[in-house]
CSV table of C-alpha atoms in Angstrom, one decimal:
chain,number,residue,atom,x,y,z
W,203,MET,CA,100.5,77.9,77.5
W,204,SER,CA,98.9,77.4,80.6
W,205,ALA,CA,95.0,77.1,81.2
W,206,ALA,CA,95.4,80.7,82.8
W,207,GLN,CA,97.4,82.5,80.1
W,208,THR,CA,94.9,80.7,77.6
W,209,LEU,CA,91.8,82.2,79.3
W,210,TYR,CA,93.8,85.8,79.7
W,211,GLU,CA,94.5,86.0,76.0
W,212,GLN,CA,90.6,85.4,75.2
W,213,LYS,CA,89.5,88.2,77.6
W,214,ARG,CA,92.0,90.4,76.3
W,215,MET,CA,90.5,93.5,74.3
W,216,MET,CA,90.3,96.7,73.7
W,217,ALA,CA,88.7,99.5,76.5
W,218,THR,CA,85.9,100.2,73.6
W,219,ASP,CA,84.9,96.8,73.2
W,220,ALA,CA,85.3,96.2,76.9
W,221,VAL,CA,82.6,99.3,78.1
W,222,GLY,CA,80.4,97.5,75.2
W,223,LEU,CA,79.6,95.1,77.6
W,224,VAL,CA,77.8,97.6,79.8
W,225,ARG,CA,73.9,97.7,79.5
W,226,ASP,CA,71.2,100.5,80.1
W,227,GLY,CA,70.1,100.7,83.4
W,228,ASP,CA,73.6,99.1,84.5
W,229,THR,CA,75.2,100.4,87.8
W,230,ILE,CA,79.3,100.4,87.7
W,231,VAL,CA,81.0,100.5,90.5
W,232,VAL,CA,84.6,101.7,90.6
W,233,PRO,CA,87.0,101.8,93.6
W,234,THR,CA,88.5,104.2,95.8
W,235,GLY,CA,90.9,106.9,94.2
W,236,VAL,CA,93.8,105.2,92.7
W,237,GLY,CA,92.2,102.1,91.8
W,238,GLU,CA,89.4,103.9,89.2
W,239,PRO,CA,90.6,102.6,85.9
W,240,PRO,CA,91.2,105.4,83.4
W,241,ALA,CA,91.5,103.4,80.0
W,242,LEU,CA,88.3,101.9,80.9
W,243,LEU,CA,86.7,105.2,82.3
W,244,HIS,CA,87.7,107.3,79.2
W,245,ALA,CA,86.2,104.7,76.6
W,246,LEU,CA,82.6,104.6,78.9
W,247,SER,CA,82.7,108.8,78.3
W,248,GLU,CA,83.4,108.4,75.1
W,249,ARG,CA,80.5,105.8,74.9
W,250,ARG,CA,77.8,107.6,77.0
W,251,HIS,CA,75.8,109.2,74.5
W,252,MET,CA,75.0,105.5,73.3
W,253,LEU,CA,73.7,104.5,77.1
W,254,HIS,CA,70.5,105.6,79.0
W,255,ASP,CA,70.2,105.7,82.8
W,256,VAL,CA,73.4,103.9,84.0
W,257,THR,CA,75.1,104.8,87.2
W,258,VAL,CA,78.4,104.7,88.5
W,259,SER,CA,79.0,104.6,91.9
W,260,GLN,CA,82.6,105.4,93.9
W,261,ILE,CA,84.0,106.7,96.5
W,262,LEU,CA,86.4,109.6,95.7
W,263,PRO,CA,87.0,109.8,92.3
W,264,LEU,CA,90.7,111.7,91.2
W,265,ARG,CA,89.9,112.5,87.5
W,266,LYS,CA,87.2,114.5,86.1
W,267,PHE,CA,86.1,112.0,83.3
W,268,ALA,CA,84.1,113.3,80.8
W,269,TYR,CA,81.0,111.3,81.8
W,270,LEU,CA,80.7,113.8,85.0
W,271,ASP,CA,78.4,115.8,82.7
W,272,PRO,CA,75.1,117.4,83.8
W,273,GLU,CA,74.0,117.5,80.3
W,274,THR,CA,74.6,114.0,79.8
W,275,ARG,CA,73.5,113.0,83.6
W,276,ALA,CA,70.0,110.8,81.7
W,277,ASN,CA,73.1,108.6,79.8
W,278,ILE,CA,75.4,108.2,82.8
W,279,ARG,CA,74.7,109.8,86.1
W,280,HIS,CA,77.4,109.4,89.3
W,281,ASP,CA,76.0,108.1,92.6
W,282,ALA,CA,78.9,109.4,95.3
W,283,TYR,CA,79.8,107.3,98.3
W,284,PHE,CA,81.7,110.2,99.2
W,285,PHE,CA,82.2,113.5,97.5
W,286,GLY,CA,86.1,114.5,96.3
W,287,GLY,CA,87.2,117.5,94.0
W,288,ALA,CA,85.7,115.5,90.9
W,289,THR,CA,82.5,115.4,92.1
W,290,ARG,CA,82.2,117.8,94.7
W,291,ALA,CA,81.1,120.8,92.6
W,292,GLY,CA,78.1,118.5,91.2
W,293,GLY,CA,77.1,117.4,94.3
W,294,GLN,CA,76.5,121.0,95.3
W,295,ALA,CA,74.7,121.7,92.4
W,296,GLY,CA,72.6,118.6,92.6
W,297,TRP,CA,73.6,116.7,89.6
W,298,VAL,CA,75.6,114.4,91.3
W,299,ASP,CA,73.7,112.6,94.0
W,300,TYR,CA,75.5,110.7,97.1
W,301,VAL,CA,74.7,107.3,98.9
W,302,PRO,CA,74.8,108.3,103.2
W,303,ALA,CA,76.4,105.5,104.4
W,304,TYR,CA,79.3,104.0,106.8
W,305,PHE,CA,82.6,103.4,105.0
W,306,SER,CA,82.6,99.9,106.8
W,307,GLU,CA,79.1,99.2,105.5
W,308,LEU,CA,79.2,99.5,101.9
W,309,PRO,CA,80.0,96.1,100.9
W,310,MET,CA,77.0,94.9,103.2
W,311,LEU,CA,74.7,97.4,101.3
W,312,ILE,CA,76.1,95.6,98.0
W,313,ASP,CA,75.8,91.9,99.3
W,314,ARG,CA,72.3,92.6,100.4
W,315,GLY,CA,71.3,94.0,97.1
W,316,LEU,CA,70.7,97.4,98.7
W,317,THR,CA,73.1,99.0,96.4
W,318,PRO,CA,73.4,97.5,92.8
W,319,ALA,CA,76.6,96.3,91.3
W,320,ASP,CA,76.1,95.2,87.6
W,321,VAL,CA,79.4,96.0,86.4
W,322,VAL,CA,82.7,96.3,88.2
W,323,VAL,CA,85.6,98.4,86.7
W,324,SER,CA,89.1,98.3,88.5
W,325,MET,CA,93.0,98.6,88.3
W,326,ALA,CA,94.9,95.7,88.7
W,327,SER,CA,98.1,94.2,88.9
W,328,PRO,CA,99.3,91.9,86.2
W,329,MET,CA,98.2,88.1,86.5
W,330,ASP,CA,100.4,85.7,88.6
W,331,GLU,CA,101.6,82.1,87.5
W,332,HIS,CA,98.6,81.1,89.4
W,333,GLY,CA,95.9,82.9,87.4
W,334,TYR,CA,95.5,85.9,89.9
W,335,PHE,CA,95.5,89.6,89.7
W,336,SER,CA,95.6,91.6,92.8
W,337,LEU,CA,93.4,94.8,93.3
W,338,SER,CA,96.0,96.2,95.7
W,339,LEU,CA,95.2,99.9,95.1
W,340,ALA,CA,91.5,99.3,96.7
W,341,PRO,CA,89.5,96.2,97.7
W,342,ASP,CA,87.8,98.5,99.7
W,343,TYR,CA,83.8,97.5,98.6
W,344,THR,CA,85.1,96.4,95.4
W,345,MET,CA,85.6,92.7,96.4
W,346,ALA,CA,82.1,92.7,97.4
W,347,ALA,CA,80.7,94.3,94.1
W,348,ILE,CA,82.8,91.5,92.4
W,349,ARG,CA,80.5,88.9,93.9
W,350,ARG,CA,77.3,90.7,92.9
W,351,ALA,CA,78.7,91.8,89.4
W,352,ARG,CA,77.5,90.3,86.0
W,353,VAL,CA,80.4,91.8,84.1
W,354,VAL,CA,83.9,92.5,85.9
W,355,LEU,CA,86.1,94.6,83.8
W,356,LEU,CA,90.1,94.9,84.9
W,357,GLU,CA,92.6,97.2,83.6
W,358,VAL,CA,96.0,95.6,83.7
W,359,ASN,CA,98.8,97.9,84.4
W,360,PRO,CA,102.6,96.8,85.2
W,361,ASN,CA,102.8,99.8,87.7
W,362,VAL,CA,99.8,98.2,89.9
W,363,PRO,CA,101.5,96.5,92.4
W,364,PHE,CA,100.5,92.9,93.5
W,365,ALA,CA,100.1,93.0,97.3
W,366,ASN,CA,99.0,90.7,99.7
W,367,GLY,CA,95.6,90.3,101.7
W,368,ASP,CA,92.1,89.6,100.6
W,369,CYS,CA,92.2,91.6,96.9
W,370,HIS,CA,92.8,88.8,94.6
W,371,ILE,CA,91.0,88.3,91.4
W,372,HIS,CA,91.3,84.8,89.2
W,373,VAL,CA,91.2,85.3,85.2
W,374,SER,CA,88.0,83.2,85.3
W,375,GLN,CA,85.8,85.5,87.1
W,376,VAL,CA,86.8,88.6,84.8
W,377,ALA,CA,84.9,89.0,81.6
W,378,GLY,CA,87.1,91.6,80.1
W,379,LEU,CA,90.7,92.5,80.4
W,380,VAL,CA,92.4,95.8,79.0
W,381,GLU,CA,95.9,96.6,79.4
W,382,SER,CA,97.5,99.8,80.1
W,383,ASP,CA,101.1,101.3,81.5
W,384,GLU,CA,100.3,104.7,82.1
W,385,PRO,CA,101.9,105.9,85.5
W,386,LEU,CA,99.6,105.7,88.4
W,387,PHE,CA,98.0,108.9,89.6
W,388,GLU,CA,100.0,110.2,92.3
W,389,VAL,CA,98.8,112.5,95.1
W,390,GLY,CA,101.1,114.2,97.4
W,391,LEU,CA,101.3,115.2,100.8
W,392,PRO,CA,98.7,118.2,102.1
W,393,GLN,CA,100.4,121.6,102.8
W,394,ILE,CA,101.2,121.8,106.7
W,395,GLY,CA,101.0,125.2,108.5
W,396,PRO,CA,101.4,126.3,112.0
W,397,VAL,CA,98.1,125.8,113.0
W,398,GLN,CA,98.1,122.1,112.1
W,399,GLU,CA,101.7,121.7,113.1
W,400,ALA,CA,100.5,122.7,116.7
W,401,ILE,CA,97.4,120.4,116.7
W,402,GLY,CA,99.8,117.8,115.7
W,403,LYS,CA,101.9,117.9,119.0
W,404,TYR,CA,99.0,118.1,120.8
W,405,VAL,CA,97.7,114.2,119.3
W,406,ALA,CA,101.6,113.3,119.2
W,407,ASP,CA,102.1,113.7,122.9
W,408,LEU,CA,99.1,111.5,123.8
W,409,ILE,CA,100.1,108.6,121.5
W,410,ASP,CA,102.2,105.9,123.6
W,411,ASP,CA,104.9,103.9,122.0
W,412,GLY,CA,103.4,100.4,121.2
W,413,SER,CA,100.0,102.4,120.2
W,414,THR,CA,98.3,101.2,116.7
W,415,LEU,CA,97.1,104.0,114.6
W,416,GLN,CA,94.4,104.7,111.8
W,417,ILE,CA,95.4,108.3,110.1
W,418,GLY,CA,92.8,110.2,108.1
W,419,TYR,CA,93.7,111.9,104.9
W,420,GLY,CA,94.7,115.8,105.5
W,421,GLY,CA,97.1,118.2,106.7
W,422,ILE,CA,96.5,117.6,110.6
W,423,PRO,CA,96.6,114.1,110.3
W,424,ASP,CA,100.0,114.2,108.4
W,425,ALA,CA,101.2,116.9,110.7
W,426,VAL,CA,100.9,114.2,113.4
W,427,VAL,CA,102.6,111.8,111.8
W,428,MET,CA,105.6,114.2,111.1
W,429,GLN,CA,105.8,114.7,114.8
W,430,LEU,CA,105.6,110.6,115.7
W,431,GLN,CA,109.0,109.3,114.0
W,432,HIS,CA,110.4,109.4,117.4
W,433,LYS,CA,107.8,106.7,118.6
W,434,ARG,CA,108.7,103.1,118.9
W,435,ASP,CA,106.8,100.0,117.9
W,436,LEU,CA,103.9,101.9,116.4
W,437,GLY,CA,101.6,99.4,114.8
W,438,ILE,CA,98.8,100.1,111.5
W,439,HIS,CA,95.4,99.2,111.1
W,440,THR,CA,94.0,101.9,108.9
W,441,GLU,CA,92.0,102.6,105.8
W,442,MET,CA,94.5,104.7,104.0
W,443,ILE,CA,97.6,103.9,103.8
W,444,GLY,CA,99.7,107.2,102.1
W,445,ASP,CA,103.1,108.6,102.3
W,446,GLY,CA,102.9,109.7,105.8
W,447,ILE,CA,102.5,106.3,106.9
W,448,LEU,CA,105.2,105.0,104.7
W,449,SER,CA,107.8,108.0,106.4
W,450,LEU,CA,106.8,106.0,110.0
W,451,ILE,CA,107.8,102.7,108.2
W,452,GLU,CA,111.0,103.9,106.6
W,453,SER,CA,112.0,106.0,110.2
W,454,GLY,CA,111.4,102.7,112.0
W,455,ALA,CA,108.7,104.1,114.3
W,456,VAL,CA,106.3,101.8,112.9
W,457,THR,CA,107.0,97.7,113.3
W,458,ASN,CA,103.6,96.4,114.2
W,459,ARG,CA,105.3,94.0,116.6
W,460,ARG,CA,103.1,95.2,119.6
W,461,LYS,CA,99.8,94.9,117.6
W,462,THR,CA,97.4,92.9,119.5
W,463,PHE,CA,95.4,91.8,116.0
W,464,MET,CA,97.3,90.9,113.1
W,465,PRO,CA,100.7,91.3,114.7
W,466,GLY,CA,103.7,92.0,112.4
W,467,LYS,CA,101.0,93.0,109.7
W,468,LEU,CA,100.1,96.8,108.3
W,469,VAL,CA,96.3,96.5,107.2
W,470,ALA,CA,94.6,98.8,104.7
W,471,THR,CA,92.0,99.0,102.7
W,472,PHE,CA,92.8,101.6,99.9
W,473,ALA,CA,96.4,103.1,99.1
W,474,LEU,CA,96.9,107.2,98.2
W,475,GLY,CA,100.2,108.6,97.5
W,476,SER,CA,103.3,108.5,95.5
W,477,GLN,CA,104.9,105.9,93.0
W,478,ARG,CA,107.2,105.2,96.2
W,479,LEU,CA,104.2,103.8,98.1
W,480,TYR,CA,102.9,102.0,95.5
W,481,ARG,CA,106.2,100.4,94.4
W,482,ALA,CA,106.3,99.6,98.6
W,483,LEU,CA,103.3,97.5,98.6
W,484,HIS,CA,104.6,95.0,96.1
W,485,ARG,CA,104.8,91.3,97.4
W,486,ASN,CA,105.4,93.0,100.3
W,487,PRO,CA,105.0,90.5,103.3
W,488,ALA,CA,104.5,92.6,106.0
W,489,ILE,CA,101.4,94.7,104.4
W,490,GLU,CA,98.2,93.7,103.8
W,491,MET,CA,95.3,95.2,101.6
W,492,HIS,CA,91.5,94.0,102.8
W,493,PRO,CA,88.5,94.9,102.1
W,494,VAL,CA,86.6,97.6,104.2
W,495,ASP,CA,84.3,95.5,106.1
W,496,PHE,CA,87.3,93.8,107.5
W,497,THR,CA,89.5,96.9,108.0
W,498,ASN,CA,86.8,99.5,109.1
W,499,ASP,CA,84.9,96.9,111.1
W,500,PRO,CA,84.9,98.7,114.8
W,501,TYR,CA,84.7,95.4,116.3
W,502,LEU,CA,87.8,94.1,114.6
W,503,ALA,CA,89.7,97.0,114.4
W,504,ALA,CA,89.3,97.2,118.2
W,505,ARG,CA,90.9,94.1,119.0
W,506,ASN,CA,94.1,96.5,118.3
W,507,ASP,CA,95.0,97.7,122.1
W,508,LYS,CA,95.8,101.4,122.5
W,509,LEU,CA,93.9,102.0,119.1
W,510,CYS,CA,94.4,106.0,118.2
W,511,ALA,CA,92.0,106.9,115.5
W,512,ILE,CA,92.8,110.5,114.2
W,513,ASN,CA,90.4,112.1,111.9
W,514,ALA,CA,89.2,115.6,110.9
W,515,THR,CA,86.0,117.7,111.1
W,516,LEU,CA,84.5,120.8,110.0
W,517,GLN,CA,82.8,121.8,112.7
W,518,ILE,CA,81.7,120.8,116.5
W,519,ASP,CA,79.2,122.0,118.8
W,520,LEU,CA,79.3,122.7,122.5
W,521,ILE,CA,77.7,119.3,123.6
W,522,GLY,CA,79.6,117.4,121.0
W,523,GLN,CA,78.1,116.9,117.4
W,524,CYS,CA,80.5,116.6,114.7
W,525,GLY,CA,79.4,118.1,111.6
W,526,SER,CA,82.7,116.7,109.0
W,527,GLU,CA,81.0,116.5,105.6
W,528,SER,CA,78.9,119.4,104.8
W,529,LEU,CA,79.0,122.8,105.2
W,530,GLY,CA,75.2,123.6,106.5
W,531,HIS,CA,73.3,121.5,104.1
W,532,VAL,CA,75.5,121.6,101.3
W,533,PRO,CA,77.5,118.4,101.0
W,534,TYR,CA,81.3,118.5,100.8
W,535,SER,CA,82.7,115.2,101.7
W,536,GLY,CA,80.9,112.1,103.2
W,537,THR,CA,80.6,109.9,106.1
W,538,GLY,CA,84.0,108.0,104.9
W,539,GLY,CA,85.2,105.8,107.9
W,540,GLN,CA,85.4,108.4,110.9
W,541,VAL,CA,82.5,107.0,113.0
W,542,ASP,CA,83.7,103.3,112.3
W,543,PHE,CA,87.1,104.2,113.9
W,544,VAL,CA,85.9,106.8,116.4
W,545,ARG,CA,83.7,104.0,117.6
W,546,ALA,CA,86.7,101.1,117.5
W,547,ALA,CA,89.3,103.1,119.2
W,548,ASN,CA,86.7,103.8,122.0
W,549,ARG,CA,86.1,100.0,122.4
W,550,SER,CA,90.0,99.3,122.2
W,551,LYS,CA,91.5,98.8,125.5
W,552,GLY,CA,93.5,102.2,126.0
W,553,GLY,CA,92.7,103.4,122.5
W,554,LYS,CA,92.1,106.9,121.7
W,555,ALA,CA,89.8,108.6,119.7
W,556,PHE,CA,91.0,112.1,118.2
W,557,ILE,CA,88.7,114.6,116.5
W,558,VAL,CA,91.1,117.5,115.0
W,559,LEU,CA,89.8,120.9,113.8
W,560,PRO,CA,91.8,124.6,113.5
W,561,SER,CA,89.5,126.9,115.6
W,562,THR,CA,88.7,129.0,113.0
W,563,ALA,CA,87.6,129.2,109.4
W,564,LYS,CA,87.6,131.9,106.7
W,565,ASP,CA,90.7,133.5,107.7
W,566,GLY,CA,90.2,133.5,111.2
W,567,THR,CA,86.3,135.1,110.7
W,568,VAL,CA,84.3,131.9,111.7
W,569,SER,CA,84.7,129.6,115.0
W,570,ARG,CA,84.6,125.9,113.9
W,571,ILE,CA,83.6,125.4,117.7
W,572,ALA,CA,79.7,126.8,117.5
W,573,PRO,CA,77.0,126.6,119.8
W,574,VAL,CA,75.0,124.5,117.4
W,575,LEU,CA,76.0,123.2,114.2
W,576,SER,CA,75.0,125.4,111.3
W,577,PRO,CA,71.3,124.8,110.0
W,578,GLY,CA,71.2,121.9,107.8
W,579,THR,CA,74.6,120.6,109.0
W,580,HIS,CA,75.0,116.8,108.4
W,581,VAL,CA,75.9,115.2,111.9
W,582,THR,CA,78.7,112.6,111.2
W,583,THR,CA,80.1,111.5,114.5
W,584,SER,CA,77.6,112.0,117.4
W,585,LYS,CA,78.1,113.2,120.9
W,586,ASN,CA,78.1,109.9,122.6
W,587,ASP,CA,81.1,108.8,120.2
W,588,ILE,CA,83.2,112.0,120.5
W,589,ASN,CA,86.2,111.8,123.1
W,590,TYR,CA,89.1,114.0,122.6
W,591,VAL,CA,88.8,117.3,120.7
W,592,VAL,CA,92.3,118.7,119.9
W,593,THR,CA,92.6,122.5,117.9
W,594,GLU,CA,95.8,124.3,118.2
W,595,TYR,CA,94.7,125.9,121.6
W,596,GLY,CA,94.7,122.5,123.4
W,597,VAL,CA,92.6,119.1,124.4
W,598,ALA,CA,89.2,118.9,125.4
W,599,GLU,CA,88.7,115.7,126.6
W,600,LEU,CA,84.6,114.8,126.7
W,601,ARG,CA,83.7,111.1,127.2
W,602,GLY,CA,82.3,111.1,130.7
W,603,LYS,CA,81.8,114.6,130.9
W,604,THR,CA,78.5,116.4,131.5
W,605,ALA,CA,76.9,118.4,128.8
W,606,ARG,CA,78.1,121.6,131.0
W,607,GLN,CA,81.3,120.3,131.5
W,608,ARG,CA,81.8,119.5,127.4
W,609,ALA,CA,80.6,122.8,126.7
W,610,GLU,CA,83.5,124.6,129.1
W,611,ALA,CA,86.1,121.9,127.9
W,612,LEU,CA,85.3,122.9,124.2
W,613,ILE,CA,85.2,126.8,124.8
W,614,GLY,CA,88.5,126.5,126.6
W,615,ILE,CA,90.0,125.3,123.1
W,616,ALA,CA,88.3,127.6,121.1
W,617,HIS,CA,89.9,130.3,119.5
W,618,PRO,CA,90.6,133.2,122.1
W,619,ASP,CA,88.4,135.8,120.0
W,620,PHE,CA,85.2,133.9,120.2
W,621,ARG,CA,85.3,132.5,124.0
W,622,GLY,CA,83.4,135.3,124.9
W,623,GLU,CA,80.4,134.7,122.5
W,624,LEU,CA,80.6,131.3,123.0
W,625,ARG,CA,80.0,131.6,126.7
W,626,GLU,CA,77.3,133.7,126.2
W,627,ALA,CA,75.5,131.4,124.1
W,628,ALA,CA,76.4,128.9,126.8
W,629,ARG,CA,74.3,130.6,129.1
W,630,ARG,CA,71.5,131.4,126.9
W,631,MET,CA,71.3,127.3,126.4
W,632,ASN,CA,71.8,126.7,130.2
W,633,LEU,CA,74.9,125.1,129.7
W,634,ALA,CA,77.2,127.5,132.2
């Protein structure tokens, strides 16, 4: 038996014993999405009444574990880096708190001790012959947390791919290993309707062959992806790799050959999709998974010429401010990587930053293009960063435009039913 295998056997334990290493007052860092370890988090939930003042910090939890309970918030509470379906209701009710931050800067906040990281729990691939595990599903901020943590607990699952990139941890760095074999959580493609399809076509028409793409999650970004399969030599430098991007690879549209930064390599920081996607990551030399301070660093990402960033917003005002993470003051999601990639695309030679949104909400009764953002709205991307704004009615290009020109362009892509009142509001605001 090798030295690494001996260490593995010494550190293998039941999930209940592993979470016994958590102390009162600890902050537990959990990776994004599918990187969350269900056996460990179920065991933590069962032990929550024995703990006090423990915090779980995570972007985008996928499962509503029992510790997400307002009745036991004094035992374990959740601090969200980004709200998802499992935490949104708690965030809106006030018993889940959040940490405002750019996705790219979370590792820095952890490294500097501004955001605590006492314990890390993560999904991991089986160990290789050298004693390394791959945290392929979400190295994101997790690799930084591992550097700071007192305790690292891995849930080793044969369904987790062993990916390339800066996403590996040695058995000597681990305090506890828990084995599981349940299938990985799958997320299907969002539903795409005619509005999303129309927006997707406008964006796709502005993407040239040889461009490098960052594609956010949602119906509109995936509608763009569906209309890119006839393009040639696209590259990918993104935060999330999903089934939409996988379809572009399989169609031959993505080759990564013409990338000017890391040519030949698809770069991402977390995976969210089907079992087919997860299998595609396994020892694939064309795909690398890296921490988010690498993938989302605007200066590094901008080294890709013709970087096209495609991200969605909830509301935009007539001067170009985007509220992408709240409904008024009520939190909905989070900052995520939108600003990171908008700035990267703006810096990129030939780059294009797209903000996409349907023109209306609430069955056509509310315009998403508004004179001013709803009171209390969290401004995600500033007016100084916004360039292309796309609805089903067209494209408004804002960079370099005056405030009045911006208002005119945005009114031009608003729903026709609202253009009159938007023009009247613009006149009152001296924007027309």
